[in-house]
mmCIF file of C-alpha atoms in Angstrom:
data_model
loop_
_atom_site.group_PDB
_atom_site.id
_atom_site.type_symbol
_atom_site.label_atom_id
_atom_site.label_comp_id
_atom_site.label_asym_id
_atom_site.label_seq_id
_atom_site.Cartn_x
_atom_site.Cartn_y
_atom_site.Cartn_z
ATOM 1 C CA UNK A 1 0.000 0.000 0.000
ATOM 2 C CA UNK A 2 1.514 3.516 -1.050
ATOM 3 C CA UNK A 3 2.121 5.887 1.643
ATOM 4 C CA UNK A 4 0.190 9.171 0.978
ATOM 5 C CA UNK A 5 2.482 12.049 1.015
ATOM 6 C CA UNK A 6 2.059 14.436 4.247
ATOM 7 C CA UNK A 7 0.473 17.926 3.271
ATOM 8 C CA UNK A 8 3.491 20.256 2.968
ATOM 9 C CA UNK A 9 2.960 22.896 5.464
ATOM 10 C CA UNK A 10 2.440 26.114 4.751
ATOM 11 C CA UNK A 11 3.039 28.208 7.978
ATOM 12 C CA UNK A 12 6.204 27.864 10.711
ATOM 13 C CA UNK A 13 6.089 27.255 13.972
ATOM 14 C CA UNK A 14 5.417 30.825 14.450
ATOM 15 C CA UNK A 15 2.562 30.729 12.945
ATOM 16 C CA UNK A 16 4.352 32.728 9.531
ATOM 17 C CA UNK A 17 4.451 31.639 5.975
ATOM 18 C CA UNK A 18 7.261 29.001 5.791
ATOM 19 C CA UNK A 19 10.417 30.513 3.257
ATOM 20 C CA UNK A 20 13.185 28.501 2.231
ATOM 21 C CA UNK A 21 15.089 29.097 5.879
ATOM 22 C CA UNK A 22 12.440 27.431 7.415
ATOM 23 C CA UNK A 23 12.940 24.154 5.710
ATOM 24 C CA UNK A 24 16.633 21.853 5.512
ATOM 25 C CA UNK A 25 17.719 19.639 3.101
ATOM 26 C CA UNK A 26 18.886 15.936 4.135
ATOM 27 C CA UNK A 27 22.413 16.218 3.867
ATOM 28 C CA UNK A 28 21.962 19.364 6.463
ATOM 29 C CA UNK A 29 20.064 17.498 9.255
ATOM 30 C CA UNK A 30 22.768 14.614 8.348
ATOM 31 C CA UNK A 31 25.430 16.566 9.475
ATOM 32 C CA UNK A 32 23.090 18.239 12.375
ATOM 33 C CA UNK A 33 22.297 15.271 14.338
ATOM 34 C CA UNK A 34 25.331 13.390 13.133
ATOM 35 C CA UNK A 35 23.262 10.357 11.554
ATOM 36 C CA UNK A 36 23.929 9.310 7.506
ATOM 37 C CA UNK A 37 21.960 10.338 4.963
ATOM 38 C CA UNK A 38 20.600 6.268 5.271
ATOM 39 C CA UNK A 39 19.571 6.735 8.360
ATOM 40 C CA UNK A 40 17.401 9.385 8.045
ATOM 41 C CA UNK A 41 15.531 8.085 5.073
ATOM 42 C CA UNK A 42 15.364 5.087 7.024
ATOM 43 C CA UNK A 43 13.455 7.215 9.935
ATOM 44 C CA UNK A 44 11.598 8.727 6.764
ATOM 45 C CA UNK A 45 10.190 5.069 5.581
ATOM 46 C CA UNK A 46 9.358 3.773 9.292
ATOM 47 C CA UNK A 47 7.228 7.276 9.896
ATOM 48 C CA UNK A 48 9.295 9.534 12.498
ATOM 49 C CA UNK A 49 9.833 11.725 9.915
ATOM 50 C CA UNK A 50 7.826 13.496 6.854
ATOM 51 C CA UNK A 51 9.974 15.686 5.175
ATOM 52 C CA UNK A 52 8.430 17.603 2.374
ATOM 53 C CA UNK A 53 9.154 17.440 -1.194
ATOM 54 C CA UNK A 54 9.857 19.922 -3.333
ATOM 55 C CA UNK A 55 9.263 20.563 -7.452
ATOM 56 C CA UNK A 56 12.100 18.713 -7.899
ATOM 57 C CA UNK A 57 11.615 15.948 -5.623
ATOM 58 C CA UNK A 58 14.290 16.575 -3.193
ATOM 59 C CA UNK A 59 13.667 16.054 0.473
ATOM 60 C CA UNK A 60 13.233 19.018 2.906
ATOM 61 C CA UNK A 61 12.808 18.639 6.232
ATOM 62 C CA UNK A 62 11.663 21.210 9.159
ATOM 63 C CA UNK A 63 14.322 22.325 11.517
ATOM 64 C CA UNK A 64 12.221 20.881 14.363
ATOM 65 C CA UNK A 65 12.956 17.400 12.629
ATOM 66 C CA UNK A 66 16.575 17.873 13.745
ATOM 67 C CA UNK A 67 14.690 17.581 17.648
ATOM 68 C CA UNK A 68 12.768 14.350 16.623
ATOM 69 C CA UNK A 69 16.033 12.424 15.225
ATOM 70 C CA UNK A 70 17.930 13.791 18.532
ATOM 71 C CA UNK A 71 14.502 12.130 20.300
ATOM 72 C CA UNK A 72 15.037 8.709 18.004
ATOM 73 C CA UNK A 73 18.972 8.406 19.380
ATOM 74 C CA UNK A 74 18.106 9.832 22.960
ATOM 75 C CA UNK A 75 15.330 6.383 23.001
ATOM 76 C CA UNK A 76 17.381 4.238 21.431
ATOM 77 C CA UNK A 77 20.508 4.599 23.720
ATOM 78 C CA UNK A 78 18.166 4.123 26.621
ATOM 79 C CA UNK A 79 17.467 0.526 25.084
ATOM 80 C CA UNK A 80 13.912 1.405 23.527
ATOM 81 C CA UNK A 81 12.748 -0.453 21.134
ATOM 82 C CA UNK A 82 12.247 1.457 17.429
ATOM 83 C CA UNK A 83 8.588 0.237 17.291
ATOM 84 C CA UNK A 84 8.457 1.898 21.104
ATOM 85 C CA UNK A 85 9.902 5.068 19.565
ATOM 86 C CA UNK A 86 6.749 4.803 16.528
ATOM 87 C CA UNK A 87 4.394 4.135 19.058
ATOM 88 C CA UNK A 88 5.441 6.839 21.281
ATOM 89 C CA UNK A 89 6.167 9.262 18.494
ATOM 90 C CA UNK A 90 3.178 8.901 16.420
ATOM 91 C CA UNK A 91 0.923 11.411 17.990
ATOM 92 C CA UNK A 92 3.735 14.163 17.461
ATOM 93 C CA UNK A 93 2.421 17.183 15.225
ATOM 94 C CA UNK A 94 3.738 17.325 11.659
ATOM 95 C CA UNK A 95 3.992 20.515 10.124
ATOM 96 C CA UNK A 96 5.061 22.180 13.284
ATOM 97 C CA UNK A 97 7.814 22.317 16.253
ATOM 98 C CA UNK A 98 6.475 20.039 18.991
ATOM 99 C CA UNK A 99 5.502 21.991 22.128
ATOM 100 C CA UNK A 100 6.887 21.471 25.660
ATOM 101 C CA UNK A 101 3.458 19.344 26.484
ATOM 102 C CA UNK A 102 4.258 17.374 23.473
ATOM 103 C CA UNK A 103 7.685 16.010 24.647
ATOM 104 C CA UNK A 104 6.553 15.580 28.033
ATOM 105 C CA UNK A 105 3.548 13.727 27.100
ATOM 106 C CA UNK A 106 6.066 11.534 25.213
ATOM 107 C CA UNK A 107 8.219 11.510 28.425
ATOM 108 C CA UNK A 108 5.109 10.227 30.676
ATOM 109 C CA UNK A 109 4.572 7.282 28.107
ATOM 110 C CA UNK A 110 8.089 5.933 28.261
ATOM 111 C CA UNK A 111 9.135 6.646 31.710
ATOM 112 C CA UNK A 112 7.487 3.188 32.720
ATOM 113 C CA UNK A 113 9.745 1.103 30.155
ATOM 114 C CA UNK A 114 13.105 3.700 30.882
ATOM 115 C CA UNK A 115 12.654 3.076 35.245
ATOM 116 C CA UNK A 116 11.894 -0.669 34.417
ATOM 117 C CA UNK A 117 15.164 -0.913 32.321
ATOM 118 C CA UNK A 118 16.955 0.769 35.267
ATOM 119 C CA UNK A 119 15.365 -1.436 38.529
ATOM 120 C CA UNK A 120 16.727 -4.470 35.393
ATOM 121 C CA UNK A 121 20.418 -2.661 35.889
ATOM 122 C CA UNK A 122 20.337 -2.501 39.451
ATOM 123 C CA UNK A 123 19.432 -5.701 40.312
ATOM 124 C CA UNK A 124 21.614 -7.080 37.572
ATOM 125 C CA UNK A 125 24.540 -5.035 39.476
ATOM 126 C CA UNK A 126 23.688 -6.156 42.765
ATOM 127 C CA UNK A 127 23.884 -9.443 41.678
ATOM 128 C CA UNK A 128 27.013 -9.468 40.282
ATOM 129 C CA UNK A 129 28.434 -7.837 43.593
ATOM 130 C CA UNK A 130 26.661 -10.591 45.891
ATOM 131 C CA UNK A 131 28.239 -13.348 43.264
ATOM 132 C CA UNK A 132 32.281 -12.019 43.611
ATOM 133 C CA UNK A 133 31.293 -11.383 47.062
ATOM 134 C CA UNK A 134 30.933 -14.765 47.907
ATOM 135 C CA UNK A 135 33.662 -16.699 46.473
ATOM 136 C CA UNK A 136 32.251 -19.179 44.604
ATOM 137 C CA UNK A 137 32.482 -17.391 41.179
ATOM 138 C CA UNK A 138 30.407 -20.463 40.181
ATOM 139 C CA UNK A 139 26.660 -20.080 39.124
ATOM 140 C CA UNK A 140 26.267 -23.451 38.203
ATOM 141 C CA UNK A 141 27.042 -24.807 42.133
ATOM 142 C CA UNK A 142 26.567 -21.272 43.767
ATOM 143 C CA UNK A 143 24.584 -22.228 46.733
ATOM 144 C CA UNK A 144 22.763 -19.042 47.097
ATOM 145 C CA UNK A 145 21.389 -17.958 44.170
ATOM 146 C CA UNK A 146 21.358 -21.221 42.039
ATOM 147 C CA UNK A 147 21.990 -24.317 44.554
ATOM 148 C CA UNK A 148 22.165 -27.376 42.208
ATOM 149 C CA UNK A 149 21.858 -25.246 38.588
ATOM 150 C CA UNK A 150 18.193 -25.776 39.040
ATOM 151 C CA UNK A 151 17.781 -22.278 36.907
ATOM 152 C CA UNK A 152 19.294 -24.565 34.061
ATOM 153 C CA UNK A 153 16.256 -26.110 33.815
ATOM 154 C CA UNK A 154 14.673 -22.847 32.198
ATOM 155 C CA UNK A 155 17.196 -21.860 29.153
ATOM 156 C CA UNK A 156 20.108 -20.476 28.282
ATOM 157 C CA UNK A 157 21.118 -17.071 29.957
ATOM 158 C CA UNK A 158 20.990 -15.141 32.578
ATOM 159 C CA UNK A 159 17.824 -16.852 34.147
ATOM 160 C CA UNK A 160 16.942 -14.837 36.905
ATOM 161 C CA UNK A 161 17.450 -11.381 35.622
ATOM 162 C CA UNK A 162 15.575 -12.690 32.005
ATOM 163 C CA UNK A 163 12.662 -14.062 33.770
ATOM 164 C CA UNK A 164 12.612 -10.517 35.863
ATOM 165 C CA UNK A 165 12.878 -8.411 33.023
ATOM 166 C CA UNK A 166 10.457 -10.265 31.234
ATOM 167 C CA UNK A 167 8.109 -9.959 34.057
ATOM 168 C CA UNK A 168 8.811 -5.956 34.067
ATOM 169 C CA UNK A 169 7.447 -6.027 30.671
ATOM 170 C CA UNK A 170 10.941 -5.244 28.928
ATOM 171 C CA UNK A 171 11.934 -6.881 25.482
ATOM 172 C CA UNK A 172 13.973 -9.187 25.668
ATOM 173 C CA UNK A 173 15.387 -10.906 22.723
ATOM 174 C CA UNK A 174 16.565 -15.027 23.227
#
């Protein structure tokens, strides 16, 4: 199914008629947010961005898209998911700089998956310091947190932190 083109906009944030300074082309918000020219029309075919097209066909993007990419790399080094980032980011305005209630409407819905991530961390690191701290080094005939590799049993892997994160409603991939 063709994607319908988004409706150029015709006014800026500020509510003016958009000129020419108003609007980027790709290999500008490349070298803005750092990301190849790939990567951003790989943003452009999964949604998160709609740049515009000119007469000629060329891409043009917003300056507020330089935000949104910075918002893609920001979620992805905190371990969410691109289809989290879609979900999250499909409500954003096009056509105009997303407001302060915008982003933090975007920063209510993934605060649940970011603090479940980091309770994931910190058990995972206090874990590891109970494991040296006992001696053993072993976690196949560690007494305390595996006694007879009974977590075996369940898979390959980290077992207990998995089967936590799992539980916390993180993805995991096996």
């Amino acid at each position: 199914m063709a994607k319908t083109p988004p409706t150029p906009p015709t006014r800026s944030p500020s509510h003016r008629p958009l000129s020419h300074k108003d609007l980027i082309p790709i290999g500008e918000i490349s070298r803005r947010t750092g990301q190849s020219v790939s990567a951003i029309r790989f943003y452009e075919d999964k949604g998160l961005l709609e740049p515009i097209r000119t007469g000629g066909n060329q891409r043009r993007f917003l300056r507020s898209d330089i935000r949104r990419v910075s918002f893609i790399l920001i979620a992805q080094k905190l371990g969410l998911s691109l289809a989290q980032i879609q979900w999250v980011m499909r409500d954003l305005p096009h056509g105009r700089t997303p407001t302060a209630k915008d982003w933090r409407r975007i920063s209510k819905a993934v605060r649940a998956s970011i603090d479940a991530r980091i309770a994931a961390l910190e058990r995972t690191r206090d874990r590891l310091d109970g494991c040296i701290g006992c001696g053993c080094l072993s976690l196949e005939k560690c007494a305390i947190y595996n006694p007879e590799d009974k977590l075996g049993a369940d898979g390959p892997g980290p077992r207990q932190v998995l089967s936590e994160a799992l539980e916390a409603g993180l993805a995991v991939s096996e």
